[in-house]
CSV table of C-alpha atoms and ligand atoms in Angstrom, one decimal:
chain,number,residue,atom,x,y,z
A,441,UNK,CA,-4.6,-9.0,-31.8
A,442,UNK,CA,-5.7,-10.4,-35.1
A,443,UNK,CA,-4.6,-9.7,-38.7
A,444,UNK,CA,-6.2,-11.0,-41.9
A,445,UNK,CA,-4.6,-10.2,-45.2
A,446,UNK,CA,-5.7,-10.7,-48.9
A,447,UNK,CA,-4.0,-13.6,-50.6
A,448,UNK,CA,-0.3,-13.1,-51.4
A,449,UNK,CA,0.0,-9.7,-49.5
A,450,UNK,CA,2.8,-9.4,-46.9
A,451,UNK,CA,3.1,-11.2,-43.7
A,452,UNK,CA,0.3,-11.3,-41.1
A,453,UNK,CA,2.9,-12.7,-38.6
A,454,UNK,CA,5.0,-9.5,-38.9
A,455,UNK,CA,2.0,-7.2,-38.7
A,456,UNK,CA,0.6,-9.1,-35.7
A,457,UNK,CA,4.1,-8.8,-34.1
A,458,UNK,CA,4.1,-5.0,-34.6
A,459,UNK,CA,0.6,-4.8,-33.0
A,460,UNK,CA,1.6,-6.9,-30.1
A,461,UNK,CA,4.8,-5.0,-29.5
A,462,UNK,CA,2.9,-1.7,-29.4
A,463,UNK,CA,0.6,-3.2,-26.8
A,464,UNK,CA,3.3,-4.7,-24.6
A,465,UNK,CA,2.1,-2.6,-21.6
A,466,UNK,CA,-1.1,-4.8,-21.5
A,467,UNK,CA,0.8,-7.9,-20.6
A,468,UNK,CA,4.4,-8.6,-19.8
A,469,UNK,CA,4.4,-12.3,-18.6
A,470,UNK,CA,4.7,-13.7,-22.1
A,471,UNK,CA,3.4,-13.7,-25.6
A,472,UNK,CA,1.8,-16.1,-28.1
A,473,UNK,CA,0.8,-16.2,-31.7
A,474,UNK,CA,-0.8,-18.6,-34.1
A,475,UNK,CA,-0.4,-18.1,-37.8
A,476,UNK,CA,-1.8,-19.9,-40.8
A,477,UNK,CA,0.9,-20.8,-43.2
A,478,UNK,CA,0.6,-23.3,-46.2
A,479,UNK,CA,-2.6,-24.9,-44.9
A,480,UNK,CA,-1.0,-25.4,-41.5
A,481,UNK,CA,-1.4,-23.6,-38.2
A,482,UNK,CA,2.0,-22.7,-36.6
A,483,UNK,CA,2.1,-21.8,-32.9
A,484,UNK,CA,4.7,-19.9,-30.9
A,485,UNK,CA,4.3,-19.2,-27.2
A,486,UNK,CA,7.0,-18.2,-24.8
A,487,UNK,CA,7.4,-16.3,-21.5
A,488,UNK,CA,9.1,-12.9,-21.9
A,489,UNK,CA,8.6,-9.7,-23.8
A,490,UNK,CA,7.4,-9.6,-27.4
A,491,UNK,CA,10.8,-8.6,-28.8
A,492,UNK,CA,12.3,-11.7,-27.1
A,493,UNK,CA,9.6,-14.2,-28.0
A,494,UNK,CA,9.6,-14.1,-31.8
A,495,UNK,CA,12.7,-14.7,-33.8
A,496,UNK,CA,13.3,-13.1,-37.2
A,497,UNK,CA,12.4,-16.3,-39.1
A,498,UNK,CA,9.0,-16.3,-37.5
A,499,UNK,CA,8.2,-12.8,-38.9
A,500,UNK,CA,9.2,-14.0,-42.4
A,501,UNK,CA,6.5,-16.6,-42.6
A,502,UNK,CA,4.1,-15.6,-45.5
A,503,UNK,CA,1.0,-16.1,-43.4
A,504,UNK,CA,-2.3,-14.7,-44.5
A,505,UNK,CA,-3.8,-14.6,-41.0
A,506,UNK,CA,-2.6,-14.4,-37.4
A,507,UNK,CA,-3.9,-14.1,-33.9
A,508,UNK,CA,-1.7,-13.1,-31.0
A,509,UNK,CA,-1.8,-12.2,-27.3
A,510,UNK,CA,0.3,-10.6,-24.6
A,511,UNK,CA,-0.4,-12.2,-21.2
A,512,UNK,CA,-1.0,-10.4,-17.9
A,513,UNK,CA,-2.0,-13.0,-15.3
A,514,UNK,CA,-5.5,-12.5,-13.9
A,515,UNK,CA,-7.0,-16.0,-14.3
A,516,UNK,CA,-4.3,-18.7,-13.7
A,517,UNK,CA,-0.6,-18.2,-12.7
A,518,UNK,CA,1.9,-16.4,-15.0
A,519,UNK,CA,3.3,-19.7,-16.4
A,520,UNK,CA,4.1,-20.9,-19.9
A,521,UNK,CA,1.1,-23.3,-19.8
A,522,UNK,CA,-1.3,-20.4,-19.3
A,523,UNK,CA,0.0,-18.4,-22.3
A,524,UNK,CA,-2.5,-17.8,-25.0
A,525,UNK,CA,-3.7,-18.5,-27.7
A,526,UNK,CA,-5.2,-21.9,-26.6
A,527,UNK,CA,-6.5,-24.7,-28.8
A,528,UNK,CA,-9.7,-26.8,-28.8
A,529,UNK,CA,-11.0,-29.3,-31.3
A,530,UNK,CA,-14.5,-29.8,-32.6
A,531,UNK,CA,-16.1,-33.2,-32.9
A,532,UNK,CA,-15.4,-33.2,-36.7
A,533,UNK,CA,-11.7,-32.4,-36.0
A,534,UNK,CA,-11.5,-28.6,-36.7
A,535,UNK,CA,-9.0,-26.8,-34.6
A,536,UNK,CA,-10.0,-23.6,-32.9
A,537,UNK,CA,-7.4,-21.2,-31.4
A,538,UNK,CA,-8.6,-18.5,-29.1
A,539,UNK,CA,-7.0,-15.4,-27.5
A,540,UNK,CA,-9.1,-13.3,-25.2
A,541,UNK,CA,-8.8,-10.3,-22.9
A,542,UNK,CA,-11.0,-10.3,-19.8
A,543,UNK,CA,-12.1,-12.7,-17.0
A,544,UNK,CA,-15.0,-15.2,-17.3
A,545,UNK,CA,-16.7,-15.0,-13.9
A,546,UNK,CA,-18.5,-18.4,-14.1
A,547,UNK,CA,-15.2,-20.0,-15.2
A,548,UNK,CA,-15.2,-22.9,-12.7
A,549,UNK,CA,-18.8,-23.9,-13.2
A,550,UNK,CA,-18.4,-24.0,-17.0
A,551,UNK,CA,-15.1,-25.8,-16.7
A,552,UNK,CA,-16.6,-28.4,-14.5
A,553,UNK,CA,-19.4,-29.0,-17.0
A,554,UNK,CA,-17.0,-29.4,-19.8
A,555,UNK,CA,-14.7,-31.7,-17.9
A,556,UNK,CA,-17.7,-33.9,-17.1
A,557,UNK,CA,-18.2,-34.1,-20.9
A,558,UNK,CA,-14.6,-35.3,-21.4
A,559,UNK,CA,-12.7,-32.1,-22.1
A,560,UNK,CA,-9.1,-32.3,-20.7
A,561,UNK,CA,-7.9,-28.8,-20.0
A,562,UNK,CA,-4.1,-28.1,-20.2
A,563,UNK,CA,-4.2,-24.6,-18.5
A,564,UNK,CA,-6.1,-22.5,-15.9
A,565,UNK,CA,-6.9,-19.9,-18.5
A,566,UNK,CA,-10.2,-18.4,-19.7
A,567,UNK,CA,-9.2,-18.4,-23.3
A,568,UNK,CA,-8.9,-22.2,-23.3
A,569,UNK,CA,-12.4,-22.4,-21.7
A,570,UNK,CA,-13.7,-20.1,-24.4
A,571,UNK,CA,-12.1,-22.2,-27.2
A,572,UNK,CA,-13.7,-25.4,-25.8
A,573,UNK,CA,-17.1,-23.8,-25.3
A,574,UNK,CA,-17.1,-22.5,-28.9
A,575,UNK,CA,-16.0,-26.0,-30.1
A,576,UNK,CA,-18.9,-27.5,-28.1
A,577,UNK,CA,-21.5,-25.0,-29.1
A,578,UNK,CA,-20.5,-25.1,-32.8
A,579,UNK,CA,-21.0,-28.9,-32.7
A,580,UNK,CA,-24.6,-28.2,-31.6
A,581,UNK,CA,-25.2,-24.9,-33.5
A,582,UNK,CA,-23.7,-26.0,-36.8
A,583,UNK,CA,-21.8,-22.7,-37.5
A,584,UNK,CA,-19.3,-20.6,-35.6
A,585,UNK,CA,-21.3,-17.3,-35.7
A,586,UNK,CA,-24.2,-19.2,-34.2
A,587,UNK,CA,-21.9,-20.7,-31.6
A,588,UNK,CA,-20.7,-17.2,-30.7
A,589,UNK,CA,-24.3,-16.0,-30.4
A,590,UNK,CA,-25.0,-18.8,-27.9
A,591,UNK,CA,-21.7,-18.0,-26.1
A,592,UNK,CA,-23.2,-14.7,-25.0
A,593,UNK,CA,-25.9,-16.5,-22.9
A,594,UNK,CA,-23.6,-19.1,-21.5
A,595,UNK,CA,-20.7,-17.0,-20.3
A,596,UNK,CA,-20.8,-14.2,-17.7
A,597,UNK,CA,-18.0,-11.8,-17.3
A,598,UNK,CA,-15.6,-10.1,-19.7
A,599,UNK,CA,-14.2,-11.3,-23.0
A,600,UNK,CA,-12.8,-9.5,-26.0
A,601,UNK,CA,-11.9,-12.6,-28.0
A,602,UNK,CA,-10.5,-13.7,-31.4
A,603,UNK,CA,-10.8,-17.2,-32.7
A,604,UNK,CA,-8.8,-18.6,-35.6
A,605,UNK,CA,-10.5,-21.5,-37.4
A,606,UNK,CA,-8.7,-22.6,-40.6
A,607,UNK,CA,-8.1,-19.3,-42.5
A,608,UNK,CA,-11.0,-17.5,-40.9
A,609,UNK,CA,-10.8,-15.3,-37.8
A,610,UNK,CA,-14.0,-14.8,-35.7
A,611,UNK,CA,-14.2,-11.9,-33.3
A,612,UNK,CA,-16.6,-11.6,-30.4
A,613,UNK,CA,-17.0,-9.1,-27.5
A,614,UNK,CA,-19.2,-9.6,-24.5
A,615,UNK,CA,-22.4,-7.6,-24.3
A,616,UNK,CA,-21.2,-5.4,-21.5
A,617,UNK,CA,-18.1,-4.4,-23.5
A,618,UNK,CA,-15.9,-4.4,-20.4
A,619,UNK,CA,-12.6,-4.6,-22.3
A,620,UNK,CA,-11.8,-2.5,-25.3
A,621,UNK,CA,-11.7,-4.0,-28.8
A,622,UNK,CA,-11.2,-2.1,-32.0
A,623,UNK,CA,-10.8,-2.8,-35.7
A,624,UNK,CA,-9.3,-1.0,-38.7
A,625,UNK,CA,-8.6,-1.5,-42.4
A,626,UNK,CA,-4.9,-1.7,-43.2
A,627,UNK,CA,-3.2,0.1,-46.1
A,628,UNK,CA,-2.2,-3.2,-47.7
A,629,UNK,CA,-5.9,-4.2,-48.0
A,630,UNK,CA,-6.0,-6.3,-44.9
A,631,UNK,CA,-7.9,-5.8,-41.7
A,632,UNK,CA,-6.7,-5.8,-38.0
A,633,UNK,CA,-8.4,-6.2,-34.6
A,634,UNK,CA,-6.7,-5.1,-31.4
A,635,UNK,CA,-7.4,-4.0,-27.8
A,636,UNK,CA,-6.0,-0.6,-28.5
A,637,UNK,CA,-5.8,1.7,-31.5
A,638,UNK,CA,-2.0,2.2,-31.1
A,639,UNK,CA,-1.6,-1.2,-32.7
A,640,UNK,CA,-3.0,0.3,-35.9
A,641,UNK,CA,-0.9,3.4,-35.8
A,642,UNK,CA,2.3,1.4,-36.3
A,643,UNK,CA,0.6,-0.5,-39.2
A,644,UNK,CA,0.1,2.8,-41.0
A,645,UNK,CA,-3.8,2.7,-40.8
A,646,UNK,CA,-5.9,5.9,-41.1
A,647,UNK,CA,-7.2,7.0,-37.7
A,648,UNK,CA,-10.4,8.1,-39.2
A,649,UNK,CA,-11.2,4.5,-40.0
A,650,UNK,CA,-10.7,3.1,-36.5
A,651,UNK,CA,-13.9,1.6,-35.1
A,652,UNK,CA,-14.9,-0.1,-32.0
A,653,UNK,CA,-16.1,-3.7,-32.2
A,654,UNK,CA,-19.5,-3.0,-30.6
A,655,UNK,CA,-20.5,-4.8,-27.4
A,656,UNK,CA,-22.0,-8.2,-28.3
A,657,UNK,CA,-20.7,-7.8,-31.8
A,658,UNK,CA,-19.6,-10.9,-33.9
A,659,UNK,CA,-17.3,-10.4,-36.9
A,660,UNK,CA,-15.6,-12.7,-39.4
A,661,UNK,CA,-12.4,-11.9,-41.1
A,662,UNK,CA,-11.3,-13.8,-44.2
A,663,UNK,CA,-8.5,-12.8,-46.6
A,664,UNK,CA,-8.8,-9.2,-45.6
A,665,UNK,CA,-12.6,-8.9,-45.9
A,666,UNK,CA,-14.9,-8.4,-42.9
A,667,UNK,CA,-18.4,-9.9,-42.5
A,668,UNK,CA,-20.5,-8.6,-39.7
A,669,UNK,CA,-22.7,-11.4,-38.3
A,670,UNK,CA,-23.9,-9.3,-35.3
A,671,UNK,CA,-23.6,-5.6,-35.2
A,672,UNK,CA,-23.8,-5.4,-31.4
A,673,UNK,CA,-24.8,-2.3,-29.5
A,674,UNK,CA,-23.5,0.3,-27.1
A,675,UNK,CA,-21.3,-1.2,-24.3
A,676,UNK,CA,-23.2,-1.4,-21.0
A,677,UNK,CA,-20.2,-1.2,-18.8
A,678,UNK,CA,-16.8,-0.3,-20.4
A,679,UNK,CA,-14.0,-0.4,-17.8
A,680,UNK,CA,-13.3,3.2,-16.5
A,681,UNK,CA,-9.9,2.0,-15.3
A,682,UNK,CA,-8.8,1.6,-18.9
A,683,UNK,CA,-9.1,5.4,-19.2
A,684,UNK,CA,-7.4,6.1,-15.8
A,685,UNK,CA,-4.5,3.7,-16.0
A,686,UNK,CA,-4.5,0.6,-18.1
A,687,UNK,CA,-4.5,1.8,-21.7
A,688,UNK,CA,-1.7,3.8,-23.2
A,689,UNK,CA,-2.4,7.6,-23.3
A,690,UNK,CA,-2.0,7.7,-27.1
A,691,UNK,CA,-4.8,5.1,-27.6
A,692,UNK,CA,-8.4,6.0,-28.3
A,693,UNK,CA,-10.4,3.8,-25.9
A,694,UNK,CA,-14.2,3.6,-26.0
A,695,UNK,CA,-14.2,6.3,-28.6
A,696,UNK,CA,-12.3,8.9,-26.6
A,697,UNK,CA,-8.5,9.6,-26.5
A,698,UNK,CA,-7.1,8.5,-23.1
A,699,UNK,CA,-4.7,11.5,-23.1
A,700,UNK,CA,-7.7,13.8,-23.3
A,701,UNK,CA,-9.6,12.0,-20.6
A,702,UNK,CA,-6.6,12.0,-18.3
A,703,UNK,CA,-5.9,15.7,-18.9
A,704,UNK,CA,-9.6,16.5,-17.9
A,705,UNK,CA,-9.2,14.3,-14.8
A,706,UNK,CA,-6.2,16.5,-14.0
A,707,UNK,CA,-8.2,19.7,-14.4
A,708,UNK,CA,-11.0,18.3,-12.1
A,709,UNK,CA,-8.5,17.0,-9.6
A,710,UNK,CA,-6.7,20.4,-9.5
A,711,UNK,CA,-10.0,22.1,-9.0
A,712,UNK,CA,-11.3,19.7,-6.3
A,713,UNK,CA,-7.9,19.8,-4.4
A,714,UNK,CA,-8.7,23.4,-3.5
A,715,UNK,CA,-4.9,24.0,-3.6
A,716,UNK,CA,-4.0,27.6,-3.8
A,717,UNK,CA,-1.1,28.6,-6.0
A,718,UNK,CA,2.1,29.3,-4.0
A,719,UNK,CA,5.6,30.1,-4.9
A,720,UNK,CA,8.3,27.4,-4.9
A,721,UNK,CA,5.8,24.6,-5.8
A,722,UNK,CA,6.1,22.0,-8.5
A,723,UNK,CA,3.8,19.3,-9.9
A,724,UNK,CA,5.4,15.9,-10.4
A,725,UNK,CA,3.8,12.8,-11.8
A,726,UNK,CA,4.3,9.1,-11.1
A,727,UNK,CA,5.4,8.3,-14.7
A,728,UNK,CA,4.1,7.3,-17.2
A,729,UNK,CA,0.5,6.7,-16.6
A,730,UNK,CA,-0.1,9.8,-14.4
A,731,UNK,CA,1.7,12.2,-16.8
A,732,UNK,CA,-1.4,13.5,-18.4
A,733,UNK,CA,-3.3,13.8,-15.2
A,734,UNK,CA,-0.4,15.8,-13.7
A,735,UNK,CA,-0.3,18.0,-16.8
A,736,UNK,CA,-4.0,18.8,-16.2
A,737,UNK,CA,-3.4,19.5,-12.5
A,738,UNK,CA,-0.5,21.9,-13.3
A,739,UNK,CA,-2.5,23.7,-16.0
A,740,UNK,CA,-5.5,24.2,-13.7
A,741,UNK,CA,-3.5,25.4,-10.8
A,742,UNK,CA,-1.0,27.4,-12.7
A,743,UNK,CA,2.0,25.5,-11.2
A,744,UNK,CA,5.0,24.3,-13.2
A,745,UNK,CA,4.9,20.6,-14.2
A,746,UNK,CA,8.4,19.1,-14.0
A,747,UNK,CA,8.0,16.2,-16.4
A,748,UNK,CA,11.3,14.6,-15.4
A,749,UNK,CA,11.0,15.3,-11.7
A,750,UNK,CA,10.7,11.5,-11.3
A,751,UNK,CA,12.6,9.8,-14.0
A,752,UNK,CA,11.4,6.4,-15.1
A,753,UNK,CA,13.8,3.8,-16.3
A,754,UNK,CA,12.7,2.6,-19.7
A,755,UNK,CA,13.9,-0.9,-19.1
A,756,UNK,CA,11.6,-1.3,-16.1
A,757,UNK,CA,8.3,-3.1,-16.3
A,758,UNK,CA,4.9,-1.9,-15.2
A,759,UNK,CA,4.7,-2.5,-11.4
A,760,UNK,CA,0.9,-2.5,-11.0
A,761,UNK,CA,0.5,-5.7,-13.1
A,762,UNK,CA,3.3,-7.6,-11.3
A,763,UNK,CA,1.7,-10.4,-9.3
A,764,UNK,CA,4.2,-10.5,-6.4
A,765,UNK,CA,4.6,-7.7,-3.8
A,766,UNK,CA,8.4,-8.4,-3.6
A,767,UNK,CA,8.8,-7.8,-7.4
A,768,UNK,CA,6.6,-4.7,-7.2
A,769,UNK,CA,8.7,-3.2,-4.3
A,770,UNK,CA,12.0,-3.9,-6.1
A,771,UNK,CA,10.5,-2.6,-9.3
A,772,UNK,CA,9.9,0.8,-7.7
A,773,UNK,CA,13.6,1.1,-6.6
A,774,UNK,CA,14.9,0.3,-10.1
A,775,UNK,CA,12.1,2.1,-11.9
A,776,UNK,CA,12.0,5.6,-10.5
A,777,UNK,CA,14.6,8.1,-9.5
A,778,UNK,CA,13.9,11.7,-8.3
A,779,UNK,CA,15.8,14.6,-9.9
A,780,UNK,CA,16.8,16.7,-6.9
A,781,UNK,CA,17.5,19.7,-9.1
A,782,UNK,CA,13.7,20.5,-9.0
A,783,UNK,CA,12.7,18.9,-5.8
A,784,UNK,CA,15.0,20.1,-3.0
A,785,UNK,CA,13.3,22.8,-0.9
A,786,UNK,CA,10.1,22.7,-3.0
A,787,UNK,CA,6.5,21.9,-2.1
A,788,UNK,CA,5.7,19.0,-4.3
A,789,UNK,CA,2.2,18.2,-5.7
A,790,UNK,CA,2.7,14.5,-6.5
A,791,UNK,CA,0.1,13.1,-8.9
A,792,UNK,CA,-0.7,9.4,-9.4
A,793,UNK,CA,-3.5,7.6,-11.1
A,794,UNK,CA,-4.7,5.4,-8.3
A,795,UNK,CA,-3.8,3.9,-4.9
A,796,UNK,CA,-4.2,0.1,-4.6
A,797,UNK,CA,-2.1,-1.4,-1.8
A,798,UNK,CA,-0.5,1.9,-0.9
A,799,UNK,CA,3.1,0.5,-0.7
A,800,UNK,CA,4.3,1.8,-4.0
A,801,UNK,CA,3.2,5.3,-3.5
A,802,UNK,CA,4.6,5.2,0.1
A,803,UNK,CA,8.0,4.4,-1.3
A,804,UNK,CA,7.8,7.2,-3.8
A,805,UNK,CA,6.8,9.8,-1.2
A,806,UNK,CA,9.8,8.7,1.0
A,807,UNK,CA,12.1,9.1,-2.1
A,808,UNK,CA,10.9,12.7,-2.6
A,809,UNK,CA,11.3,13.6,1.1
A,810,UNK,CA,14.8,12.1,1.0
A,811,UNK,CA,15.5,14.2,-2.1
A,812,UNK,CA,14.7,17.3,0.0
A,813,UNK,CA,11.1,18.1,-0.8
A,814,UNK,CA,9.7,20.5,1.8
A,815,UNK,CA,6.4,18.7,1.9
A,816,UNK,CA,4.4,16.4,-0.4
A,817,UNK,CA,0.8,16.8,-1.3
A,818,UNK,CA,-0.7,13.7,-3.0
A,819,UNK,CA,-3.4,14.1,-5.7
A,820,UNK,CA,-4.9,10.9,-7.1
A,821,UNK,CA,-6.8,10.6,-10.4
A,822,UNK,CA,-9.3,8.1,-9.2
A,823,UNK,CA,-11.6,7.7,-6.1
A,824,UNK,CA,-10.3,5.2,-3.5
A,825,UNK,CA,-10.3,1.6,-4.8
A,826,UNK,CA,-12.3,-0.5,-2.3
A,827,UNK,CA,-13.5,-3.4,-4.3
A,828,UNK,CA,-11.7,-6.1,-6.4
A,829,UNK,CA,-12.2,-6.4,-10.1
A,830,UNK,CA,-13.5,-9.7,-11.6
A,831,UNK,CA,-13.6,-8.5,-15.2
A,832,UNK,CA,-10.0,-8.6,-16.2
A,833,UNK,CA,-7.9,-6.3,-14.0
A,834,UNK,CA,-5.9,-8.1,-11.3
A,835,UNK,CA,-6.7,-6.0,-8.3
A,836,UNK,CA,-6.0,-7.7,-4.9
A,837,UNK,CA,-8.7,-8.9,-2.5
A,838,UNK,CA,-10.9,-6.4,-0.5
A,839,UNK,CA,-8.7,-7.0,2.6
A,840,UNK,CA,-5.5,-6.1,0.7
A,841,UNK,CA,-6.8,-2.8,-0.6
A,842,UNK,CA,-5.4,0.0,1.6
A,843,UNK,CA,-8.6,2.0,1.3
A,844,UNK,CA,-10.3,-0.8,3.3
A,845,UNK,CA,-7.6,-1.0,5.9
A,846,UNK,CA,-7.2,2.6,7.2
A,847,UNK,CA,-9.2,5.8,7.0
A,848,UNK,CA,-8.1,8.4,4.5
A,849,UNK,CA,-6.8,10.6,7.3
A,850,UNK,CA,-4.7,7.6,8.7
A,851,UNK,CA,-3.4,6.9,5.2
A,852,UNK,CA,-2.2,10.5,4.9
A,853,UNK,CA,-0.2,10.0,8.1
A,854,UNK,CA,1.1,6.6,7.1
A,855,UNK,CA,2.2,8.0,3.7
A,856,UNK,CA,3.7,11.2,5.4
A,857,UNK,CA,1.9,13.5,3.0
A,858,UNK,CA,0.7,17.0,3.9
A,859,UNK,CA,-2.6,16.4,2.1
A,860,UNK,CA,-4.3,13.6,0.2
A,861,UNK,CA,-7.0,14.3,-2.5
A,862,UNK,CA,-8.8,11.7,-4.6
A,863,UNK,CA,-10.9,12.9,-7.5
A,864,UNK,CA,-14.6,12.5,-6.8
A,865,UNK,CA,-16.6,9.8,-8.6
A,866,UNK,CA,-18.6,12.6,-10.3
A,867,UNK,CA,-15.4,14.2,-11.4
A,868,UNK,CA,-14.1,11.0,-12.8
A,869,UNK,CA,-17.4,10.3,-14.6
A,870,UNK,CA,-17.4,13.7,-16.2
A,871,UNK,CA,-14.0,13.1,-17.8
A,872,UNK,CA,-15.3,11.3,-20.8
A,873,UNK,CA,-18.5,13.3,-21.2
A,874,UNK,CA,-19.4,16.7,-22.9
A,875,UNK,CA,-16.9,19.5,-22.3
A,876,UNK,CA,-18.1,21.9,-19.6
A,877,UNK,CA,-18.0,25.7,-20.0
A,878,UNK,CA,-14.9,25.9,-17.8
A,879,UNK,CA,-13.2,23.2,-19.9
A,880,UNK,CA,-14.1,25.0,-23.2
A,881,UNK,CA,-12.5,28.2,-21.7
A,882,UNK,CA,-9.4,26.1,-20.8
A,883,UNK,CA,-9.2,24.8,-24.4
A,884,UNK,CA,-9.7,28.3,-25.7
A,885,UNK,CA,-6.5,29.3,-23.9
A,886,UNK,CA,-4.5,26.2,-24.6
A,887,UNK,CA,-5.5,25.0,-28.1
A,888,UNK,CA,-8.3,27.0,-29.6
A,889,UNK,CA,-8.2,24.9,-32.8
A,890,UNK,CA,-9.4,21.9,-30.8
A,891,UNK,CA,-12.8,23.5,-30.4
A,892,UNK,CA,-13.0,24.7,-34.0
A,893,UNK,CA,-12.4,21.3,-35.5
A,894,UNK,CA,-14.7,20.7,-38.5
A,895,UNK,CA,-17.1,17.7,-38.4
A,896,UNK,CA,-15.6,14.8,-40.1
A,897,UNK,CA,-12.0,15.7,-39.0
A,898,UNK,CA,-10.4,13.6,-36.3
A,899,UNK,CA,-10.8,16.2,-33.6
A,900,UNK,CA,-14.3,17.0,-34.8
A,901,UNK,CA,-15.2,13.3,-34.4
A,902,UNK,CA,-13.7,13.3,-30.8
A,903,UNK,CA,-15.9,16.3,-29.8
A,904,UNK,CA,-19.0,14.6,-31.3
A,905,UNK,CA,-18.2,11.5,-29.4
A,906,UNK,CA,-17.8,13.4,-26.1
A,907,UNK,CA,-21.2,14.9,-26.6
A,908,UNK,CA,-22.7,11.5,-27.1
A,909,UNK,CA,-20.9,9.5,-24.4
A,910,UNK,CA,-23.3,8.4,-21.6
A,911,UNK,CA,-20.8,8.4,-18.8
A,912,UNK,CA,-23.2,6.7,-16.4
A,913,UNK,CA,-22.8,3.6,-18.5
A,914,UNK,CA,-19.2,2.9,-17.6
A,915,UNK,CA,-18.2,0.3,-15.0
A,916,UNK,CA,-17.0,2.0,-11.8
A,917,UNK,CA,-17.3,-1.1,-9.6
A,918,UNK,CA,-13.9,-1.0,-8.1
A,919,UNK,CA,-14.8,2.4,-6.6
A,920,UNK,CA,-18.5,1.8,-5.8
A,921,UNK,CA,-18.9,-2.0,-5.4
A,922,UNK,CA,-21.9,-1.8,-7.8
A,923,UNK,CA,-21.0,-4.6,-10.2
A,924,UNK,CA,-22.9,-4.7,-13.4
A,925,UNK,CA,-22.9,-8.6,-13.4
A,926,UNK,CA,-23.3,-11.2,-10.7
A,927,UNK,CA,-20.0,-11.7,-8.9
A,928,UNK,CA,-18.8,-15.0,-7.5
A,929,UNK,CA,-19.4,-15.1,-3.7
A,930,UNK,CA,-15.9,-16.3,-2.8
A,931,UNK,CA,-13.4,-14.6,-4.9
A,932,UNK,CA,-12.1,-14.8,-8.4
A,933,UNK,CA,-14.0,-16.6,-11.2
A,934,UNK,CA,-15.9,-19.5,-9.6
B,1465,SF4,S1,-14.2,-3.2,-11.5
B,1465,SF4,FE1,-12.8,-1.5,-12.0
B,1465,SF4,S2,-11.1,-2.4,-13.1
B,1465,SF4,FE2,-12.8,-3.9,-13.1
B,1465,SF4,S3,-13.9,-3.5,-15.0
B,1465,SF4,FE3,-14.9,-2.3,-13.4
B,1465,SF4,S4,-13.9,-0.3,-13.5
B,1465,SF4,FE4,-12.6,-1.8,-14.6
């Protein structure tokens, strides 16, 4: 998250805080922010949730610019030392602070090179590596935009990064555009950059002005003004898992609202399940990420969706992004509770976004059977995950992924479900592309106005974007094993 404001306008610290708080789901280990206040950079980093990390006094600083980050551990342990932003220093003494989303896959090779040149790292984190690389490259290149241009040929992997140098913020996104990065003008004359558009909603920005930072793009923000050093191009491999699970449903990611993509996944999944409507059947979702997929399944099959069939505690954290199995298991117990009113004696179509290790969904199915469900059919909004991610999502090793341990038939038995349906890869791909005739008919029934949206309106721009989206360009590597970049031979970020 980055905020740059015109001189004397508001507090970038408070606005960065609002944006970070909205994006809490992207990282729950800890949070960090650097602000520029009276010619000084002030840094605050702590383990914990955003609301716990920043005291009131911090938000009152009259800072003109700020960068911040919520950490979810992929590269390096979930420790205070690995919290971002990280700092590096150029030869002429300028300090560079960096916050980044994504994993650098040639991390170890680059780190070894820099260590040989005398850099002393304080963390195991990619953002520190990026900060030192940019410091090093700017010593050679003479300017930060040129250093960021060179960075693209030095680094492989994913980065959606912001760099604070003095009062200026530089923004850079890798040429594959794995992780989302968006920018928007603010009502107070400032400009903000974030992973997800929901960060701008809370700042009162106009959704029609939200724009993607294009893949390979390089921007500079200074006192609320933006300079484009590199326009960049279409992303070569945006992460499909952002649409399926990672991003919040009310965010527009890679130009398309996640809630719409998930609803379409649900329609496809309902169709592909071949399930025939019966009486005494309900659709339940594993909340919250599968809610929209379940809504789509229910609409397609004409079965009631019981939105509170599984109630999620709102003080619970996201279990997928927890590093330890023990915490994930405990998390499920505290996080979810079935409402027997709707479950006892019913056939349950349980909808989830993905199956990774299989343990969480197994516990949920047991919960439903204990609550009296006659039988449980499991519908999953992504194909089986068989390959680890190296570009910023902490999936486990190949061996730990349940899809590589047992056949789908055996998994069905282990999970004690009457049937198990994963959406096909083709079905998943189509969810961000042009609407099919069947989907148009569905919209005509549900929300005719969606299809009649004039060009230039928000909905009109969504429809145009769907028409233009080349769905073959997304990264689907965790389902297919076809990685768009070279992958380290022995695990994470070599
Ligand atoms: S491998 Fe999967 S999680 Fe990783 S970037 Fe590709 S689609 Fe996203």
